[in-house]
Amino acid sequence: MIATAGSQRRWRRIFLVVGAIVAAYALLAPLSSLDAAQSAGIPLLTDKFWFRIATYVVMFVVLATAWNIIGGITGYAAFGNVAFFGIGAYTTGMLIAKAKWPFLDALPLAPVLAALFAALVGLPLLRLRGHYFAVASLGVGVAVGELVQNIDYNGQPVFGGASGLFLPIYAVGHRGLFFFYLMCGAAAVAIAVTWWVLRSRFGYGLIAIRENEDAAAVIGVNTTAYKVAAFALAAALTGLAGGIFSQWNVFINQDNTFPIEYNVQMILMALLGGTGTVFGPAAGAVLLQLLIQFLGGSLPISFDLPFVSSEARPIVAQVILGLLLVVVVIFVPRGVIDFFGGRTRLSLSYLRRSLRDTSL
């Protein structure tokens, strides 16, 4: 028992050190692109292409961490959180493109409107449970995207319609660096909020709902209020990421702000890293998004799949992601944070227990 505990602590320390080194490099390497760094002779460690990939990775850290609040901590598997991403993107986009607001003035309203919408639809939706809630939330995500694309006023699309919405480019020095660190700030906020939730009375109430909602109600937890609050909190963080994305990408439409695959990806990221944990969804987002970019041939390091054309690579990537989801749910249901953190180890008994826990 003592040896096992020592091994767990050692693996946890190794995991934390490696994670800290990777995070430090990812945060500090972009500074090599500054003029002062180049004048000092520091080698360029990143470029514009790296900035784009890194910003996407960090964006999914926010999305997966936000989903974890309602899906991992509360236990309600929401499949429509992309609606909040789109609402945040269009809130910022409309205020900038139509009302001529400055970006930094428009951005705070993105999480506010996303949270208000989540509270509004959450009151009826969160009375459902299990697959009923999952399907209903998915329907909301699809419906909001269709409404945004098809709402007209006097024959003119309100939100740009199928043509989308073009935003003026935000005039700021080192634009890629600015939006990368802005998205990192949103990720830090999402992780900090998760940390606070897990250590608060509010978080204990959400965990009680996840474990047994009827028992939680008996001991005095206002389950409806707690669930709606968690849903709104997740929506606010997701909307914040959407608001940043709209100005960073300059162009938004239904395809890039309400993509259904984002729902699946953020859930898989949380599952891969470890639901109900602080850093699990973030770790899962980094691993899975890099895998997606790698399989899609977007990373500098790539390989040719035998008998697969370049046009078919995205399809193969989706197949691999589907298989990965099955493997994670069955064999690593607690995520890589738990597995590589030393709390569990690969053995026949571990695989048997995982199969037993994930079977009906």
PDB file of N, CA, C and O in Angstrom, residues 80-153:
ATOM      1  N   GLY A  80     -25.660  20.596 -27.007  1.00  0.00           N
ATOM      2  CA  GLY A  80     -25.988  21.806 -27.760  1.00  0.00           C
ATOM      3  C   GLY A  80     -25.212  23.028 -27.330  1.00  0.00           C
ATOM      4  O   GLY A  80     -25.620  24.152 -27.621  1.00  0.00           O
ATOM      5  N   ASN A  81     -24.090  22.840 -26.635  1.00  0.00           N
ATOM      6  CA  ASN A  81     -23.332  23.997 -26.148  1.00  0.00           C
ATOM      7  C   ASN A  81     -22.761  24.857 -27.262  1.00  0.00           C
ATOM      8  O   ASN A  81     -22.394  26.012 -27.032  1.00  0.00           O
ATOM      9  N   VAL A  82     -22.705  24.318 -28.481  1.00  0.00           N
ATOM     10  CA  VAL A  82     -22.222  25.128 -29.594  1.00  0.00           C
ATOM     11  C   VAL A  82     -23.158  26.311 -29.850  1.00  0.00           C
ATOM     12  O   VAL A  82     -22.734  27.326 -30.421  1.00  0.00           O
ATOM     13  N   ALA A  83     -24.410  26.214 -29.409  1.00  0.00           N
ATOM     14  CA  ALA A  83     -25.328  27.346 -29.553  1.00  0.00           C
ATOM     15  C   ALA A  83     -24.796  28.561 -28.803  1.00  0.00           C
ATOM     16  O   ALA A  83     -24.895  29.703 -29.281  1.00  0.00           O
ATOM     17  N   PHE A  84     -24.211  28.354 -27.637  1.00  0.00           N
ATOM     18  CA  PHE A  84     -23.687  29.469 -26.846  1.00  0.00           C
ATOM     19  C   PHE A  84     -22.435  30.057 -27.502  1.00  0.00           C
ATOM     20  O   PHE A  84     -22.195  31.257 -27.422  1.00  0.00           O
ATOM     21  N   PHE A  85     -21.656  29.198 -28.142  1.00  0.00           N
ATOM     22  CA  PHE A  85     -20.485  29.674 -28.890  1.00  0.00           C
ATOM     23  C   PHE A  85     -20.941  30.591 -30.017  1.00  0.00           C
ATOM     24  O   PHE A  85     -20.389  31.687 -30.213  1.00  0.00           O
ATOM     25  N   GLY A  86     -21.968  30.166 -30.753  1.00  0.00           N
ATOM     26  CA  GLY A  86     -22.484  30.975 -31.848  1.00  0.00           C
ATOM     27  C   GLY A  86     -23.125  32.263 -31.372  1.00  0.00           C
ATOM     28  O   GLY A  86     -22.968  33.323 -32.002  1.00  0.00           O
ATOM     29  N   ILE A  87     -23.860  32.189 -30.269  1.00  0.00           N
ATOM     30  CA  ILE A  87     -24.488  33.394 -29.724  1.00  0.00           C
ATOM     31  C   ILE A  87     -23.422  34.409 -29.308  1.00  0.00           C
ATOM     32  O   ILE A  87     -23.538  35.611 -29.584  1.00  0.00           O
ATOM     33  N   GLY A  88     -22.369  33.944 -28.663  1.00  0.00           N
ATOM     34  CA  GLY A  88     -21.282  34.843 -28.291  1.00  0.00           C
ATOM     35  C   GLY A  88     -20.605  35.455 -29.502  1.00  0.00           C
ATOM     36  O   GLY A  88     -20.297  36.657 -29.518  1.00  0.00           O
ATOM     37  N   ALA A  89     -20.396  34.629 -30.541  1.00  0.00           N
ATOM     38  CA  ALA A  89     -19.751  35.128 -31.752  1.00  0.00           C
ATOM     39  C   ALA A  89     -20.616  36.176 -32.446  1.00  0.00           C
ATOM     40  O   ALA A  89     -20.127  37.238 -32.859  1.00  0.00           O
ATOM     41  N   TYR A  90     -21.911  35.909 -32.571  1.00  0.00           N
ATOM     42  CA  TYR A  90     -22.783  36.846 -33.275  1.00  0.00           C
ATOM     43  C   TYR A  90     -23.094  38.081 -32.438  1.00  0.00           C
ATOM     44  O   TYR A  90     -23.352  39.158 -32.989  1.00  0.00           O
ATOM     45  N   THR A  91     -23.094  37.949 -31.124  1.00  0.00           N
ATOM     46  CA  THR A  91     -23.276  39.139 -30.283  1.00  0.00           C
ATOM     47  C   THR A  91     -22.142  40.127 -30.522  1.00  0.00           C
ATOM     48  O   THR A  91     -22.372  41.315 -30.795  1.00  0.00           O
ATOM     49  N   THR A  92     -20.917  39.643 -30.437  1.00  0.00           N
ATOM     50  CA  THR A  92     -19.763  40.505 -30.681  1.00  0.00           C
ATOM     51  C   THR A  92     -19.731  40.982 -32.125  1.00  0.00           C
ATOM     52  O   THR A  92     -19.490  42.158 -32.404  1.00  0.00           O
ATOM     53  N   GLY A  93     -19.999  40.053 -33.053  1.00  0.00           N
ATOM     54  CA  GLY A  93     -19.944  40.403 -34.466  1.00  0.00           C
ATOM     55  C   GLY A  93     -20.962  41.465 -34.859  1.00  0.00           C
ATOM     56  O   GLY A  93     -20.637  42.415 -35.588  1.00  0.00           O
ATOM     57  N   MET A  94     -22.189  41.337 -34.378  1.00  0.00           N
ATOM     58  CA  MET A  94     -23.223  42.322 -34.714  1.00  0.00           C
ATOM     59  C   MET A  94     -22.912  43.685 -34.110  1.00  0.00           C
ATOM     60  O   MET A  94     -23.119  44.727 -34.752  1.00  0.00           O
ATOM     61  N   LEU A  95     -22.440  43.706 -32.889  1.00  0.00           N
ATOM     62  CA  LEU A  95     -22.126  44.983 -32.246  1.00  0.00           C
ATOM     63  C   LEU A  95     -20.967  45.691 -32.947  1.00  0.00           C
ATOM     64  O   LEU A  95     -20.940  46.921 -33.046  1.00  0.00           O
ATOM     65  N   ILE A  96     -20.017  44.910 -33.463  1.00  0.00           N
ATOM     66  CA  ILE A  96     -18.871  45.508 -34.153  1.00  0.00           C
ATOM     67  C   ILE A  96     -19.245  45.923 -35.580  1.00  0.00           C
ATOM     68  O   ILE A  96     -18.968  47.049 -36.005  1.00  0.00           O
ATOM     69  N   ALA A  97     -19.883  44.991 -36.318  1.00  0.00           N
ATOM     70  CA  ALA A  97     -20.155  45.246 -37.734  1.00  0.00           C
ATOM     71  C   ALA A  97     -21.338  46.182 -37.957  1.00  0.00           C
ATOM     72  O   ALA A  97     -21.310  47.010 -38.873  1.00  0.00           O
ATOM     73  N   LYS A  98     -22.379  46.068 -37.134  1.00  0.00           N
ATOM     74  CA  LYS A  98     -23.591  46.862 -37.347  1.00  0.00           C
ATOM     75  C   LYS A  98     -23.640  48.108 -36.466  1.00  0.00           C
ATOM     76  O   LYS A  98     -23.987  49.196 -36.940  1.00  0.00           O
ATOM     77  N   ALA A  99     -23.334  47.936 -35.179  1.00  0.00           N
ATOM     78  CA  ALA A  99     -23.426  49.075 -34.248  1.00  0.00           C
ATOM     79  C   ALA A  99     -22.116  49.848 -34.136  1.00  0.00           C
ATOM     80  O   ALA A  99     -22.078  50.884 -33.453  1.00  0.00           O
ATOM     81  N   LYS A 100     -21.061  49.362 -34.792  1.00  0.00           N
ATOM     82  CA  LYS A 100     -19.757  50.036 -34.804  1.00  0.00           C
ATOM     83  C   LYS A 100     -19.134  50.179 -33.411  1.00  0.00           C
ATOM     84  O   LYS A 100     -18.452  51.148 -33.114  1.00  0.00           O
ATOM     85  N   TRP A 101     -19.397  49.205 -32.550  1.00  0.00           N
ATOM     86  CA  TRP A 101     -18.786  49.218 -31.219  1.00  0.00           C
ATOM     87  C   TRP A 101     -17.323  48.798 -31.322  1.00  0.00           C
ATOM     88  O   TRP A 101     -16.957  47.962 -32.167  1.00  0.00           O
ATOM     89  N   PRO A 102     -16.471  49.306 -30.452  1.00  0.00           N
ATOM     90  CA  PRO A 102     -15.106  48.769 -30.364  1.00  0.00           C
ATOM     91  C   PRO A 102     -15.147  47.324 -29.855  1.00  0.00           C
ATOM     92  O   PRO A 102     -16.036  46.955 -29.080  1.00  0.00           O
ATOM     93  N   PHE A 103     -14.169  46.541 -30.283  1.00  0.00           N
ATOM     94  CA  PHE A 103     -14.160  45.123 -29.935  1.00  0.00           C
ATOM     95  C   PHE A 103     -14.175  44.886 -28.431  1.00  0.00           C
ATOM     96  O   PHE A 103     -14.954  44.080 -27.917  1.00  0.00           O
ATOM     97  N   LEU A 104     -13.322  45.594 -27.702  1.00  0.00           N
ATOM     98  CA  LEU A 104     -13.220  45.361 -26.263  1.00  0.00           C
ATOM     99  C   LEU A 104     -14.460  45.824 -25.510  1.00  0.00           C
ATOM    100  O   LEU A 104     -14.697  45.372 -24.378  1.00  0.00           O
ATOM    101  N   ASP A 105     -15.270  46.698 -26.103  1.00  0.00           N
ATOM    102  CA  ASP A 105     -16.544  47.083 -25.494  1.00  0.00           C
ATOM    103  C   ASP A 105     -17.632  46.050 -25.787  1.00  0.00           C
ATOM    104  O   ASP A 105     -18.522  45.810 -24.971  1.00  0.00           O
ATOM    105  N   ALA A 106     -17.562  45.439 -26.968  1.00  0.00           N
ATOM    106  CA  ALA A 106     -18.578  44.468 -27.372  1.00  0.00           C
ATOM    107  C   ALA A 106     -18.359  43.103 -26.733  1.00  0.00           C
ATOM    108  O   ALA A 106     -19.325  42.377 -26.455  1.00  0.00           O
ATOM    109  N   LEU A 107     -17.100  42.746 -26.489  1.00  0.00           N
ATOM    110  CA  LEU A 107     -16.779  41.399 -26.003  1.00  0.00           C
ATOM    111  C   LEU A 107     -17.477  41.031 -24.691  1.00  0.00           C
ATOM    112  O   LEU A 107     -17.986  39.908 -24.571  1.00  0.00           O
ATOM    113  N   PRO A 108     -17.550  41.909 -23.679  1.00  0.00           N
ATOM    114  CA  PRO A 108     -18.187  41.500 -22.418  1.00  0.00           C
ATOM    115  C   PRO A 108     -19.656  41.104 -22.546  1.00  0.00           C
ATOM    116  O   PRO A 108     -20.171  40.358 -21.712  1.00  0.00           O
ATOM    117  N   LEU A 109     -20.338  41.586 -23.598  1.00  0.00           N
ATOM    118  CA  LEU A 109     -21.739  41.232 -23.759  1.00  0.00           C
ATOM    119  C   LEU A 109     -21.928  39.823 -24.314  1.00  0.00           C
ATOM    120  O   LEU A 109     -23.021  39.262 -24.206  1.00  0.00           O
ATOM    121  N   ALA A 110     -20.878  39.245 -24.907  1.00  0.00           N
ATOM    122  CA  ALA A 110     -20.979  37.889 -25.464  1.00  0.00           C
ATOM    123  C   ALA A 110     -21.300  36.865 -24.378  1.00  0.00           C
ATOM    124  O   ALA A 110     -22.274  36.102 -24.507  1.00  0.00           O
ATOM    125  N   PRO A 111     -20.539  36.798 -23.281  1.00  0.00           N
ATOM    126  CA  PRO A 111     -20.897  35.832 -22.228  1.00  0.00           C
ATOM    127  C   PRO A 111     -22.200  36.174 -21.525  1.00  0.00           C
ATOM    128  O   PRO A 111     -22.912  35.271 -21.079  1.00  0.00           O
ATOM    129  N   VAL A 112     -22.539  37.454 -21.442  1.00  0.00           N
ATOM    130  CA  VAL A 112     -23.773  37.847 -20.759  1.00  0.00           C
ATOM    131  C   VAL A 112     -24.992  37.340 -21.520  1.00  0.00           C
ATOM    132  O   VAL A 112     -25.894  36.705 -20.934  1.00  0.00           O
ATOM    133  N   LEU A 113     -25.046  37.589 -22.825  1.00  0.00           N
ATOM    134  CA  LEU A 113     -26.207  37.142 -23.612  1.00  0.00           C
ATOM    135  C   LEU A 113     -26.263  35.623 -23.708  1.00  0.00           C
ATOM    136  O   LEU A 113     -27.351  35.036 -23.703  1.00  0.00           O
ATOM    137  N   ALA A 114     -25.101  34.970 -23.822  1.00  0.00           N
ATOM    138  CA  ALA A 114     -25.081  33.505 -23.868  1.00  0.00           C
ATOM    139  C   ALA A 114     -25.621  32.925 -22.565  1.00  0.00           C
ATOM    140  O   ALA A 114     -26.400  31.955 -22.574  1.00  0.00           O
ATOM    141  N   ALA A 115     -25.246  33.509 -21.427  1.00  0.00           N
ATOM    142  CA  ALA A 115     -25.725  33.022 -20.127  1.00  0.00           C
ATOM    143  C   ALA A 115     -27.226  33.273 -19.972  1.00  0.00           C
ATOM    144  O   ALA A 115     -27.950  32.411 -19.451  1.00  0.00           O
ATOM    145  N   LEU A 116     -27.706  34.438 -20.414  1.00  0.00           N
ATOM    146  CA  LEU A 116     -29.145  34.731 -20.323  1.00  0.00           C
ATOM    147  C   LEU A 116     -29.954  33.751 -21.171  1.00  0.00           C
ATOM    148  O   LEU A 116     -31.011  33.268 -20.742  1.00  0.00           O
ATOM    149  N   PHE A 117     -29.468  33.449 -22.364  1.00  0.00           N
ATOM    150  CA  PHE A 117     -30.168  32.485 -23.216  1.00  0.00           C
ATOM    151  C   PHE A 117     -30.168  31.103 -22.577  1.00  0.00           C
ATOM    152  O   PHE A 117     -31.181  30.387 -22.604  1.00  0.00           O
ATOM    153  N   ALA A 118     -29.038  30.717 -21.987  1.00  0.00           N
ATOM    154  CA  ALA A 118     -28.956  29.400 -21.342  1.00  0.00           C
ATOM    155  C   ALA A 118     -29.925  29.312 -20.170  1.00  0.00           C
ATOM    156  O   ALA A 118     -30.575  28.275 -19.964  1.00  0.00           O
ATOM    157  N   ALA A 119     -30.037  30.387 -19.399  1.00  0.00           N
ATOM    158  CA  ALA A 119     -30.971  30.382 -18.265  1.00  0.00           C
ATOM    159  C   ALA A 119     -32.409  30.278 -18.765  1.00  0.00           C
ATOM    160  O   ALA A 119     -33.243  29.582 -18.161  1.00  0.00           O
ATOM    161  N   LEU A 120     -32.689  30.952 -19.874  1.00  0.00           N
ATOM    162  CA  LEU A 120     -34.051  30.943 -20.418  1.00  0.00           C
ATOM    163  C   LEU A 120     -34.447  29.555 -20.908  1.00  0.00           C
ATOM    164  O   LEU A 120     -35.523  29.041 -20.571  1.00  0.00           O
ATOM    165  N   VAL A 121     -33.582  28.918 -21.717  1.00  0.00           N
ATOM    166  CA  VAL A 121     -33.918  27.593 -22.247  1.00  0.00           C
ATOM    167  C   VAL A 121     -33.651  26.497 -21.225  1.00  0.00           C
ATOM    168  O   VAL A 121     -34.207  25.405 -21.316  1.00  0.00           O
ATOM    169  N   GLY A 122     -32.787  26.815 -20.236  1.00  0.00           N
ATOM    170  CA  GLY A 122     -32.449  25.804 -19.238  1.00  0.00           C
ATOM    171  C   GLY A 122     -33.597  25.464 -18.313  1.00  0.00           C
ATOM    172  O   GLY A 122     -33.700  24.324 -17.835  1.00  0.00           O
ATOM    173  N   LEU A 123     -34.449  26.435 -18.036  1.00  0.00           N
ATOM    174  CA  LEU A 123     -35.571  26.171 -17.138  1.00  0.00           C
ATOM    175  C   LEU A 123     -36.443  25.018 -17.611  1.00  0.00           C
ATOM    176  O   LEU A 123     -36.751  24.115 -16.822  1.00  0.00           O
ATOM    177  N   PRO A 124     -36.851  24.977 -18.891  1.00  0.00           N
ATOM    178  CA  PRO A 124     -37.608  23.796 -19.336  1.00  0.00           C
ATOM    179  C   PRO A 124     -36.723  22.595 -19.662  1.00  0.00           C
ATOM    180  O   PRO A 124     -37.076  21.448 -19.368  1.00  0.00           O
ATOM    181  N   LEU A 125     -35.541  22.842 -20.285  1.00  0.00           N
ATOM    182  CA  LEU A 125     -34.695  21.728 -20.728  1.00  0.00           C
ATOM    183  C   LEU A 125     -34.184  20.889 -19.570  1.00  0.00           C
ATOM    184  O   LEU A 125     -34.136  19.651 -19.656  1.00  0.00           O
ATOM    185  N   LEU A 126     -33.787  21.542 -18.493  1.00  0.00           N
ATOM    186  CA  LEU A 126     -33.145  20.829 -17.388  1.00  0.00           C
ATOM    187  C   LEU A 126     -34.131  20.078 -16.498  1.00  0.00           C
ATOM    188  O   LEU A 126     -33.731  19.471 -15.505  1.00  0.00           O
ATOM    189  N   ARG A 127     -35.387  20.113 -16.870  1.00  0.00           N
ATOM    190  CA  ARG A 127     -36.358  19.226 -16.215  1.00  0.00           C
ATOM    191  C   ARG A 127     -36.306  17.832 -16.831  1.00  0.00           C
ATOM    192  O   ARG A 127     -36.855  16.873 -16.285  1.00  0.00           O
ATOM    193  N   LEU A 128     -35.641  17.741 -17.996  1.00  0.00           N
ATOM    194  CA  LEU A 128     -35.434  16.449 -18.645  1.00  0.00           C
ATOM    195  C   LEU A 128     -34.153  15.816 -18.111  1.00  0.00           C
ATOM    196  O   LEU A 128     -33.269  16.504 -17.601  1.00  0.00           O
ATOM    197  N   ARG A 129     -34.040  14.522 -18.268  1.00  0.00           N
ATOM    198  CA  ARG A 129     -32.851  13.815 -17.792  1.00  0.00           C
ATOM    199  C   ARG A 129     -32.362  12.840 -18.856  1.00  0.00           C
ATOM    200  O   ARG A 129     -33.094  12.459 -19.760  1.00  0.00           O
ATOM    201  N   GLY A 130     -31.099  12.448 -18.694  1.00  0.00           N
ATOM    202  CA  GLY A 130     -30.534  11.410 -19.547  1.00  0.00           C
ATOM    203  C   GLY A 130     -30.555  11.768 -21.014  1.00  0.00           C
ATOM    204  O   GLY A 130     -30.277  12.900 -21.421  1.00  0.00           O
ATOM    205  N   HIS A 131     -30.904  10.766 -21.845  1.00  0.00           N
ATOM    206  CA  HIS A 131     -30.868  10.974 -23.288  1.00  0.00           C
ATOM    207  C   HIS A 131     -31.941  11.952 -23.748  1.00  0.00           C
ATOM    208  O   HIS A 131     -31.803  12.559 -24.812  1.00  0.00           O
ATOM    209  N   TYR A 132     -32.996  12.150 -22.966  1.00  0.00           N
ATOM    210  CA  TYR A 132     -34.008  13.139 -23.333  1.00  0.00           C
ATOM    211  C   TYR A 132     -33.401  14.538 -23.315  1.00  0.00           C
ATOM    212  O   TYR A 132     -33.619  15.347 -24.223  1.00  0.00           O
ATOM    213  N   PHE A 133     -32.627  14.837 -22.279  1.00  0.00           N
ATOM    214  CA  PHE A 133     -31.961  16.140 -22.200  1.00  0.00           C
ATOM    215  C   PHE A 133     -30.916  16.277 -23.301  1.00  0.00           C
ATOM    216  O   PHE A 133     -30.775  17.342 -23.918  1.00  0.00           O
ATOM    217  N   ALA A 134     -30.157  15.217 -23.559  1.00  0.00           N
ATOM    218  CA  ALA A 134     -29.113  15.261 -24.579  1.00  0.00           C
ATOM    219  C   ALA A 134     -29.700  15.597 -25.945  1.00  0.00           C
ATOM    220  O   ALA A 134     -29.190  16.465 -26.668  1.00  0.00           O
ATOM    221  N   VAL A 135     -30.781  14.916 -26.309  1.00  0.00           N
ATOM    222  CA  VAL A 135     -31.414  15.151 -27.611  1.00  0.00           C
ATOM    223  C   VAL A 135     -32.026  16.545 -27.675  1.00  0.00           C
ATOM    224  O   VAL A 135     -31.907  17.248 -28.681  1.00  0.00           O
ATOM    225  N   ALA A 136     -32.675  16.965 -26.599  1.00  0.00           N
ATOM    226  CA  ALA A 136     -33.302  18.292 -26.576  1.00  0.00           C
ATOM    227  C   ALA A 136     -32.263  19.398 -26.690  1.00  0.00           C
ATOM    228  O   ALA A 136     -32.453  20.383 -27.417  1.00  0.00           O
ATOM    229  N   SER A 137     -31.138  19.251 -25.985  1.00  0.00           N
ATOM    230  CA  SER A 137     -30.086  20.267 -26.066  1.00  0.00           C
ATOM    231  C   SER A 137     -29.463  20.302 -27.457  1.00  0.00           C
ATOM    232  O   SER A 137     -29.121  21.384 -27.968  1.00  0.00           O
ATOM    233  N   LEU A 138     -29.322  19.142 -28.090  1.00  0.00           N
ATOM    234  CA  LEU A 138     -28.825  19.096 -29.464  1.00  0.00           C
ATOM    235  C   LEU A 138     -29.780  19.836 -30.397  1.00  0.00           C
ATOM    236  O   LEU A 138     -29.348  20.592 -31.278  1.00  0.00           O
ATOM    237  N   GLY A 139     -31.075  19.645 -30.184  1.00  0.00           N
ATOM    238  CA  GLY A 139     -32.068  20.343 -30.996  1.00  0.00           C
ATOM    239  C   GLY A 139     -31.969  21.851 -30.856  1.00  0.00           C
ATOM    240  O   GLY A 139     -32.120  22.591 -31.839  1.00  0.00           O
ATOM    241  N   VAL A 140     -31.698  22.324 -29.645  1.00  0.00           N
ATOM    242  CA  VAL A 140     -31.542  23.767 -29.428  1.00  0.00           C
ATOM    243  C   VAL A 140     -30.336  24.286 -30.207  1.00  0.00           C
ATOM    244  O   VAL A 140     -30.405  25.342 -30.860  1.00  0.00           O
ATOM    245  N   GLY A 141     -29.232  23.542 -30.169  1.00  0.00           N
ATOM    246  CA  GLY A 141     -28.038  23.977 -30.890  1.00  0.00           C
ATOM    247  C   GLY A 141     -28.277  24.089 -32.380  1.00  0.00           C
ATOM    248  O   GLY A 141     -27.848  25.062 -33.027  1.00  0.00           O
ATOM    249  N   VAL A 142     -28.975  23.111 -32.953  1.00  0.00           N
ATOM    250  CA  VAL A 142     -29.272  23.138 -34.389  1.00  0.00           C
ATOM    251  C   VAL A 142     -30.255  24.257 -34.715  1.00  0.00           C
ATOM    252  O   VAL A 142     -30.080  25.002 -35.689  1.00  0.00           O
ATOM    253  N   ALA A 143     -31.284  24.410 -33.884  1.00  0.00           N
ATOM    254  CA  ALA A 143     -32.323  25.402 -34.142  1.00  0.00           C
ATOM    255  C   ALA A 143     -31.781  26.824 -34.112  1.00  0.00           C
ATOM    256  O   ALA A 143     -32.140  27.656 -34.962  1.00  0.00           O
ATOM    257  N   VAL A 144     -30.927  27.115 -33.141  1.00  0.00           N
ATOM    258  CA  VAL A 144     -30.389  28.481 -33.038  1.00  0.00           C
ATOM    259  C   VAL A 144     -29.558  28.819 -34.272  1.00  0.00           C
ATOM    260  O   VAL A 144     -29.661  29.927 -34.825  1.00  0.00           O
ATOM    261  N   GLY A 145     -28.751  27.871 -34.740  1.00  0.00           N
ATOM    262  CA  GLY A 145     -27.965  28.105 -35.945  1.00  0.00           C
ATOM    263  C   GLY A 145     -28.832  28.370 -37.165  1.00  0.00           C
ATOM    264  O   GLY A 145     -28.546  29.261 -37.974  1.00  0.00           O
ATOM    265  N   GLU A 146     -29.915  27.610 -37.306  1.00  0.00           N
ATOM    266  CA  GLU A 146     -30.819  27.817 -38.441  1.00  0.00           C
ATOM    267  C   GLU A 146     -31.525  29.167 -38.343  1.00  0.00           C
ATOM    268  O   GLU A 146     -31.719  29.860 -39.355  1.00  0.00           O
ATOM    269  N   LEU A 147     -31.928  29.558 -37.143  1.00  0.00           N
ATOM    270  CA  LEU A 147     -32.593  30.855 -36.964  1.00  0.00           C
ATOM    271  C   LEU A 147     -31.652  32.006 -37.317  1.00  0.00           C
ATOM    272  O   LEU A 147     -32.065  32.963 -37.997  1.00  0.00           O
ATOM    273  N   VAL A 148     -30.429  31.926 -36.874  1.00  0.00           N
ATOM    274  CA  VAL A 148     -29.468  32.995 -37.160  1.00  0.00           C
ATOM    275  C   VAL A 148     -29.264  33.153 -38.656  1.00  0.00           C
ATOM    276  O   VAL A 148     -29.146  34.275 -39.164  1.00  0.00           O
ATOM    277  N   GLN A 149     -29.253  32.056 -39.390  1.00  0.00           N
ATOM    278  CA  GLN A 149     -29.018  32.136 -40.828  1.00  0.00           C
ATOM    279  C   GLN A 149     -30.256  32.595 -41.596  1.00  0.00           C
ATOM    280  O   GLN A 149     -30.124  33.249 -42.643  1.00  0.00           O
ATOM    281  N   ASN A 150     -31.450  32.327 -41.088  1.00  0.00           N
ATOM    282  CA  ASN A 150     -32.652  32.529 -41.899  1.00  0.00           C
ATOM    283  C   ASN A 150     -33.556  33.672 -41.453  1.00  0.00           C
ATOM    284  O   ASN A 150     -34.562  33.947 -42.124  1.00  0.00           O
ATOM    285  N   ILE A 151     -33.256  34.352 -40.348  1.00  0.00           N
ATOM    286  CA  ILE A 151     -34.107  35.461 -39.920  1.00  0.00           C
ATOM    287  C   ILE A 151     -33.906  36.655 -40.850  1.00  0.00           C
ATOM    288  O   ILE A 151     -32.788  37.104 -41.090  1.00  0.00           O
ATOM    289  N   ASP A 152     -35.013  37.151 -41.399  1.00  0.00           N
ATOM    290  CA  ASP A 152     -35.009  38.310 -42.296  1.00  0.00           C
ATOM    291  C   ASP A 152     -35.846  39.432 -41.713  1.00  0.00           C
ATOM    292  O   ASP A 152     -36.775  39.204 -40.927  1.00  0.00           O
ATOM    293  N   TYR A 153     -35.519  40.667 -42.129  1.00  0.00           N
ATOM    294  CA  TYR A 153     -36.336  41.829 -41.780  1.00  0.00           C
ATOM    295  C   TYR A 153     -36.416  42.732 -43.009  1.00  0.00           C
ATOM    296  O   TYR A 153     -35.393  43.203 -43.501  1.00  0.00           O
TER     297      TYR A 153
END
